[in-house]
Tab-separated table of N, CA and C in Angstrom:
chain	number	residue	atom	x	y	z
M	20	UNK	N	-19.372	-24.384	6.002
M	20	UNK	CA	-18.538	-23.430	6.719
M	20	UNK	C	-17.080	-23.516	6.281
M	21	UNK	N	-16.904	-24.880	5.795
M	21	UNK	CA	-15.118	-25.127	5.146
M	21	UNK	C	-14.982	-23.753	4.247
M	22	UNK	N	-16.024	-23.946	3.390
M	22	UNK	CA	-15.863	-22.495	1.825
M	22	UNK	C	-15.441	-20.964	2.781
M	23	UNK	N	-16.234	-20.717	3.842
M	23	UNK	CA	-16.246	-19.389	4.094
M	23	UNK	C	-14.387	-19.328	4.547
M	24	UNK	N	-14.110	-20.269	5.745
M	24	UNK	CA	-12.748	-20.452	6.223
M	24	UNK	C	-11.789	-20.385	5.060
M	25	UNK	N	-12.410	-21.058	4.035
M	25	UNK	CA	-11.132	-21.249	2.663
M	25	UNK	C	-11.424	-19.688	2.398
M	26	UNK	N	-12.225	-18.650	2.112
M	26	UNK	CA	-12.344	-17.503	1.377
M	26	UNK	C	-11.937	-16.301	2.599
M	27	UNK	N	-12.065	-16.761	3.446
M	27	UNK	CA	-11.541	-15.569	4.745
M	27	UNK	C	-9.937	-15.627	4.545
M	28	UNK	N	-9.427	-17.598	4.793
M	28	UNK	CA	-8.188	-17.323	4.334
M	28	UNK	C	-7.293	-16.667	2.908
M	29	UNK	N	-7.884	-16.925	2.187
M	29	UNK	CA	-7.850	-16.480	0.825
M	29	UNK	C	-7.413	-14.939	0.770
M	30	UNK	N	-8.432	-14.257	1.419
M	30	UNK	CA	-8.350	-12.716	1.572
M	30	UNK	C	-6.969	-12.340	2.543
M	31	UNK	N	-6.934	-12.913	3.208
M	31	UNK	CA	-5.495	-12.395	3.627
M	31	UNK	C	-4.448	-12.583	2.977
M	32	UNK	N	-4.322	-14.150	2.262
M	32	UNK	CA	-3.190	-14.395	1.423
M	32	UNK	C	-3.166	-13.437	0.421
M	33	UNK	N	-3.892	-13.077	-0.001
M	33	UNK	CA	-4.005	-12.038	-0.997
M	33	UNK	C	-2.892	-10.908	-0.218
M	34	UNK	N	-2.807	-10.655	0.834
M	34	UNK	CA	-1.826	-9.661	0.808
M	34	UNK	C	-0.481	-9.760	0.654
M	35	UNK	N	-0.479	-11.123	-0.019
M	35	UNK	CA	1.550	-11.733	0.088
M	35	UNK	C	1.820	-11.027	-0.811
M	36	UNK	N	0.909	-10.112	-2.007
M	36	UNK	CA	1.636	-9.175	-3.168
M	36	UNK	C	2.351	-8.240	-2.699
M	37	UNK	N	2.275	-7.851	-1.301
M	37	UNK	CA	2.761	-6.520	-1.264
M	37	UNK	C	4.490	-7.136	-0.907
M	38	UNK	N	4.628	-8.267	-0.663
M	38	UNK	CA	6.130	-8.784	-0.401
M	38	UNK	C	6.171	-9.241	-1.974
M	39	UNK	N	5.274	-9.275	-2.687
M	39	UNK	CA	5.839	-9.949	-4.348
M	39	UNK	C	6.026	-8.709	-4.858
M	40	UNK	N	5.767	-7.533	-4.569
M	40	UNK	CA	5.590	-6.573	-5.636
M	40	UNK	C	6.855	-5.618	-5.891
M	41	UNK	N	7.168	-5.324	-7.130
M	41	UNK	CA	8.460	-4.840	-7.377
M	41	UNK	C	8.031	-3.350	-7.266
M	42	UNK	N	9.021	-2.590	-6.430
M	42	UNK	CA	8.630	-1.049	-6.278
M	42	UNK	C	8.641	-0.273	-7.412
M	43	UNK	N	9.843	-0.655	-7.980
M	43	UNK	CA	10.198	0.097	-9.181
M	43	UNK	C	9.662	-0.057	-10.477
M	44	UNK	N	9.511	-1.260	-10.485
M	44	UNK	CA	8.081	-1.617	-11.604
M	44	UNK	C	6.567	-0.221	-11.361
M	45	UNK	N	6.319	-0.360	-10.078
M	45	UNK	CA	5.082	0.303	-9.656
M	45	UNK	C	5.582	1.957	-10.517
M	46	UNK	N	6.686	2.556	-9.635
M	46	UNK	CA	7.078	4.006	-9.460
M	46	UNK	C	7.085	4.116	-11.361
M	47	UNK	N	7.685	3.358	-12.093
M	47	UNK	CA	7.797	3.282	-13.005
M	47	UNK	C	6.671	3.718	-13.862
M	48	UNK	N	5.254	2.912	-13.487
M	48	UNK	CA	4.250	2.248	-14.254
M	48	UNK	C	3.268	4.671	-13.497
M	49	UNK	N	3.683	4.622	-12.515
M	49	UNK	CA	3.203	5.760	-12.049
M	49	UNK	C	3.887	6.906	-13.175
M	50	UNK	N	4.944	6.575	-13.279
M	50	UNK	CA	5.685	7.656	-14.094
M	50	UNK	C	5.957	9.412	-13.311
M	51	UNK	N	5.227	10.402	-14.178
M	51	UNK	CA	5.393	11.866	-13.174
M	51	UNK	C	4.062	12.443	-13.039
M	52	UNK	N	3.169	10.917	-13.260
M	52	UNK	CA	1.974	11.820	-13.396
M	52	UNK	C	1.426	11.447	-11.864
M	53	UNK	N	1.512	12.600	-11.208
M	53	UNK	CA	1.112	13.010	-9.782
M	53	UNK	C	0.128	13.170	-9.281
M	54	UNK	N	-0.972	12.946	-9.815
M	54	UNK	CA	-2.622	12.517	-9.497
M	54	UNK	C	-2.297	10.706	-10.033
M	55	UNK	N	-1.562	10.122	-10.436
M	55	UNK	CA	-1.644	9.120	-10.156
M	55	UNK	C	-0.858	8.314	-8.685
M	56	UNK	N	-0.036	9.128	-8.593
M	56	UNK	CA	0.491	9.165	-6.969
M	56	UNK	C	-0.009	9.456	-6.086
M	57	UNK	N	-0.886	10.875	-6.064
M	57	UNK	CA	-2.039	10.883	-5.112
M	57	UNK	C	-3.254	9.622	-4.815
M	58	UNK	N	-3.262	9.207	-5.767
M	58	UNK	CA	-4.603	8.417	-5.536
M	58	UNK	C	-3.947	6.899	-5.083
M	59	UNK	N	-2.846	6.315	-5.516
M	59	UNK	CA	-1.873	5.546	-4.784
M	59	UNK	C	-1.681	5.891	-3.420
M	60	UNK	N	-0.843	6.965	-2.733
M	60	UNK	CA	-1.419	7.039	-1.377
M	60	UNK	C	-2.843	7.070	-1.040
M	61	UNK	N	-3.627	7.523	-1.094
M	61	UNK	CA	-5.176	7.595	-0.811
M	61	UNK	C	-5.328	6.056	-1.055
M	62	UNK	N	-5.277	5.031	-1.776
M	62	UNK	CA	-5.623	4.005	-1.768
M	62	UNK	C	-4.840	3.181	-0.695
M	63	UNK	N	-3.935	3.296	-0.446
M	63	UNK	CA	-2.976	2.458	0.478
M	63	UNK	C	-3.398	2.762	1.550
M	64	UNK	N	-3.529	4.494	2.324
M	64	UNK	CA	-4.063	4.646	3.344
M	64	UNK	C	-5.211	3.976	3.857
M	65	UNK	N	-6.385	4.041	2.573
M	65	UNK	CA	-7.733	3.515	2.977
M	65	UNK	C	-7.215	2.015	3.534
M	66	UNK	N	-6.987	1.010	2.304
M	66	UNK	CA	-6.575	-0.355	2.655
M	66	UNK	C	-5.905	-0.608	3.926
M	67	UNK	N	-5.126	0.373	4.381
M	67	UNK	CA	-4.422	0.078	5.764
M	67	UNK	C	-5.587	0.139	6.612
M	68	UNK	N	-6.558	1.019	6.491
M	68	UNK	CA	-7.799	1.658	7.757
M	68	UNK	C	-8.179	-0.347	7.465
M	69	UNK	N	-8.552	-0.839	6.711
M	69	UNK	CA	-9.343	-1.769	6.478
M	69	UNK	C	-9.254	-3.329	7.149
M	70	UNK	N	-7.646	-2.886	7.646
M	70	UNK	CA	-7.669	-4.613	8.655
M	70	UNK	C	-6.631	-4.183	9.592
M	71	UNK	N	-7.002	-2.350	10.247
M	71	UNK	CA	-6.304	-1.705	11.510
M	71	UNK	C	-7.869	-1.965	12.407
M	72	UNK	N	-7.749	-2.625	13.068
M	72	UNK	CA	-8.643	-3.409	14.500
M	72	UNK	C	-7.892	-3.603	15.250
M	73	UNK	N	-9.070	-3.898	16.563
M	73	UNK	CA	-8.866	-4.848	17.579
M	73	UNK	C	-8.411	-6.053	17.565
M	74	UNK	N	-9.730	-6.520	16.854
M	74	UNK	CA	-9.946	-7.576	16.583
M	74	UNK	C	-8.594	-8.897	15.543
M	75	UNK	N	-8.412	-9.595	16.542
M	75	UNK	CA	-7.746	-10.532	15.913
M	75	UNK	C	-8.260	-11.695	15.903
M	76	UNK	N	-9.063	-12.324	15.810
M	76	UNK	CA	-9.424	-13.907	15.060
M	76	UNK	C	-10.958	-13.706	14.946
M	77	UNK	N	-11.405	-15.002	14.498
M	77	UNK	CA	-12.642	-14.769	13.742
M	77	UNK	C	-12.930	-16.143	13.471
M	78	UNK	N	-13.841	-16.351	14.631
M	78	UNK	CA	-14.780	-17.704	14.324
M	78	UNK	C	-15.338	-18.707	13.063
M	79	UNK	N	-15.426	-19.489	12.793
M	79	UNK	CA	-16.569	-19.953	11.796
M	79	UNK	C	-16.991	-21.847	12.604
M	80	UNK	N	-17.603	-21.270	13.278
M	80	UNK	CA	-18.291	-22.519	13.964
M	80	UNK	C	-17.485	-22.762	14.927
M	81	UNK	N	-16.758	-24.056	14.932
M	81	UNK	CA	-15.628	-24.922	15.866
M	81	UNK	C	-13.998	-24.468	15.306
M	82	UNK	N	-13.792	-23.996	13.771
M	82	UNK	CA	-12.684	-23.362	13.613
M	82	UNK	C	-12.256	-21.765	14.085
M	83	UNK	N	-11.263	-21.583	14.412
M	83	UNK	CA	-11.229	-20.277	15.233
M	83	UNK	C	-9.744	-20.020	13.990
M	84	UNK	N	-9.613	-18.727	13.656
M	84	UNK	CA	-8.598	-17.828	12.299
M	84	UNK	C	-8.225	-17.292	13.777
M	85	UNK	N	-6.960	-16.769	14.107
M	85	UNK	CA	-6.310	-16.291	14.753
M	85	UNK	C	-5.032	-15.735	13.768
M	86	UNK	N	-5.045	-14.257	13.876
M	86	UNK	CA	-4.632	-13.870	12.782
M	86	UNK	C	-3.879	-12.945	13.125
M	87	UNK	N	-3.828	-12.821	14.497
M	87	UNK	CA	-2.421	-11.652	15.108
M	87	UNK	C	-1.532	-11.506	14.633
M	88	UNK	N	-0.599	-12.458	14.411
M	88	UNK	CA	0.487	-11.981	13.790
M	88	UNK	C	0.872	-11.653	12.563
M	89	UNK	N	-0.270	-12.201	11.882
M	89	UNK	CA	-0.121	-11.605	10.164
M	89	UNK	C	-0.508	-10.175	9.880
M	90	UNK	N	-1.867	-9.749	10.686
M	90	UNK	CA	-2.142	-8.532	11.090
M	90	UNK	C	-1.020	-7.925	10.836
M	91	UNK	N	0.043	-8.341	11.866
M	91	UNK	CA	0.675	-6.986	12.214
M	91	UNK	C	1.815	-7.094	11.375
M	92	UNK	N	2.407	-8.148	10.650
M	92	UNK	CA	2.942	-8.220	9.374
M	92	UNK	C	2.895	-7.657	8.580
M	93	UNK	N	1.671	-7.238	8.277
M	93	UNK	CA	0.361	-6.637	7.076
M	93	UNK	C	0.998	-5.195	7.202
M	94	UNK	N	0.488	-5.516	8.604
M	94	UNK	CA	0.588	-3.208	8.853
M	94	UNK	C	1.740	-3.074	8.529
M	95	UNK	N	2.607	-3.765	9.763
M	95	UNK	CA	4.335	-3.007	9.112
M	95	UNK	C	4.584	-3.342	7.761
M	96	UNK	N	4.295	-3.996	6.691
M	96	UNK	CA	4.523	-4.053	5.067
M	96	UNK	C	3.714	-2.261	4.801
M	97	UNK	N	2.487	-2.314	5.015
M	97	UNK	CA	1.526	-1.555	4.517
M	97	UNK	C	2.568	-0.446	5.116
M	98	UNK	N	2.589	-0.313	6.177
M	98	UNK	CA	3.488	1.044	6.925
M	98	UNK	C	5.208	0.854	6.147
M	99	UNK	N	5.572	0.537	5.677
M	99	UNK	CA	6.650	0.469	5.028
M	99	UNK	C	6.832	0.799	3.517
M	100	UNK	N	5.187	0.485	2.786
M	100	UNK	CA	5.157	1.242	1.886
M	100	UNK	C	4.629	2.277	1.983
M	101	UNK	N	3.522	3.056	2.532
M	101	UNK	CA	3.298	3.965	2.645
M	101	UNK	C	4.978	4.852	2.683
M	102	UNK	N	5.344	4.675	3.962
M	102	UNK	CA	6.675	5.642	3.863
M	102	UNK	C	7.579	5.470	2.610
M	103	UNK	N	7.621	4.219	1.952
M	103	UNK	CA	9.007	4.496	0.682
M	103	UNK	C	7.783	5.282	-0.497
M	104	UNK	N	6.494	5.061	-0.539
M	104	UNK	CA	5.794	5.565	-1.772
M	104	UNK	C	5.775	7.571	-1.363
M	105	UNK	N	6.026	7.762	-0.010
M	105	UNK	CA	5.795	8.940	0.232
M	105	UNK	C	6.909	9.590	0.097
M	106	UNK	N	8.345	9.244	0.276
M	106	UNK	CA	9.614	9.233	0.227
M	106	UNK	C	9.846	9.633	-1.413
M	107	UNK	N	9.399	8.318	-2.299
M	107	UNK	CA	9.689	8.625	-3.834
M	107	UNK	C	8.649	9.895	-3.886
M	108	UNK	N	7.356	9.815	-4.053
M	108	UNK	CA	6.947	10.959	-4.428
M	108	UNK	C	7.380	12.135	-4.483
M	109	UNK	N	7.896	12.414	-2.758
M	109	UNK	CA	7.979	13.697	-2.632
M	109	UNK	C	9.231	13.602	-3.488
M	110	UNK	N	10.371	12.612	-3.609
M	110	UNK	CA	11.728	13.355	-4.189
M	110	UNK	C	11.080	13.583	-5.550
M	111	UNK	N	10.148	12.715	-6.349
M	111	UNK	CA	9.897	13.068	-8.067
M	111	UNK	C	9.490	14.780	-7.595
M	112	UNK	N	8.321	14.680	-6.644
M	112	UNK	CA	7.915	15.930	-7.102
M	112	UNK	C	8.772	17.054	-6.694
M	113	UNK	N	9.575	16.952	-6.202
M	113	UNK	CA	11.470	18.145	-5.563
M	113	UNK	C	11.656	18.503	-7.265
M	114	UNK	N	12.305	17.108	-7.578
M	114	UNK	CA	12.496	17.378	-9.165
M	114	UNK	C	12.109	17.931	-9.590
M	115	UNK	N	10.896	17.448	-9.826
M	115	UNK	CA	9.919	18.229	-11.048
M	115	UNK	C	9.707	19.637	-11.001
M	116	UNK	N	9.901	20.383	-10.013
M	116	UNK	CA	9.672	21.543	-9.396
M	116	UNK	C	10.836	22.512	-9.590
M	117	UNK	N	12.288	21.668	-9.364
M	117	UNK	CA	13.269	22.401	-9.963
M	117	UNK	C	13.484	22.442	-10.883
M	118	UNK	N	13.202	21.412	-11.718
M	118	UNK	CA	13.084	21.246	-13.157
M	118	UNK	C	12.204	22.792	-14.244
M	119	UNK	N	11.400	22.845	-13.315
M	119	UNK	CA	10.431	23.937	-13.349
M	119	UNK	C	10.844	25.220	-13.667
M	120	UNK	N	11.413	25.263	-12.659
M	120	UNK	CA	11.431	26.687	-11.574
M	120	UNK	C	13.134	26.688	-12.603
M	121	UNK	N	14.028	26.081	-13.433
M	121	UNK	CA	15.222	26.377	-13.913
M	121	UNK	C	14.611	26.326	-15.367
M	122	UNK	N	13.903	26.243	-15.823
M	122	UNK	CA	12.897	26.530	-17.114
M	122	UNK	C	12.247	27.800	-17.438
M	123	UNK	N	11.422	28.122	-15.785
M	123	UNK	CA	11.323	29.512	-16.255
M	123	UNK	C	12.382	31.059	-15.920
M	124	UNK	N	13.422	30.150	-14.874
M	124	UNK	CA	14.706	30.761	-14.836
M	124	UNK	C	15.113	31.336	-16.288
M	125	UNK	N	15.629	30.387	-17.183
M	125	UNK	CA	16.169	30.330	-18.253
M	125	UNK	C	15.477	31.235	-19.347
M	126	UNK	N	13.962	30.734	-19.149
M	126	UNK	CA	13.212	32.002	-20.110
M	126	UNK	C	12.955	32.778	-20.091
M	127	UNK	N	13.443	33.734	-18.717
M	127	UNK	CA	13.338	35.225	-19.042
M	127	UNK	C	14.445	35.803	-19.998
């Protein structure tokens, strides 16, 4: 039962990337291609559905994970990127649009 406790914990630590992760590296690596931004939100949303519960701790025999407050750590990170990834998007895609729209200005 030690292995499962070590791999339950494991899976949460796994979310310390989202405090390691450089935004601008990401927005960067996305570039203007906007089905790759779509599917970046769509993935973040899902992952948020994925540890939004009730439920806060989780047995394994005589050890008890009590995990409330990282939970909600989690969300407000997860809810914090969601809003700056939705924030950049929409301004690239403002751009890109005027960028556009003064292109085919110009070519009539």
């Amino acid at each position: 039962q030690m292995r499962e406790v070590q791999k339950y914990v494991q899976t949460w630590l796994q979310y310390q990337a989202l405090w390691d992760m450089d935004r601008q590296h990401v927005y960067n690596q996305l570039g203007n291609d906007f089905d790759k931004w779509q599917r970046l939100l769509v993935e973040v949303k899902r992952a948020r559905q994925t540890f939004d519960t009730t439920e806060t701790e989780r047995k394994f025999g005589a050890a008890t994970i009590d995990y409330r407050l990282v939970q909600a750590k989690v969300g407000n990170k997860y809810d914090a990127w969601h809003k700056d990834i939705l924030s950049t998007y929409g301004q690239r895609l403002g751009d890109n649009m005027k960028n556009f729209h003064q292109t085919i200005t110009t070519s009539r």
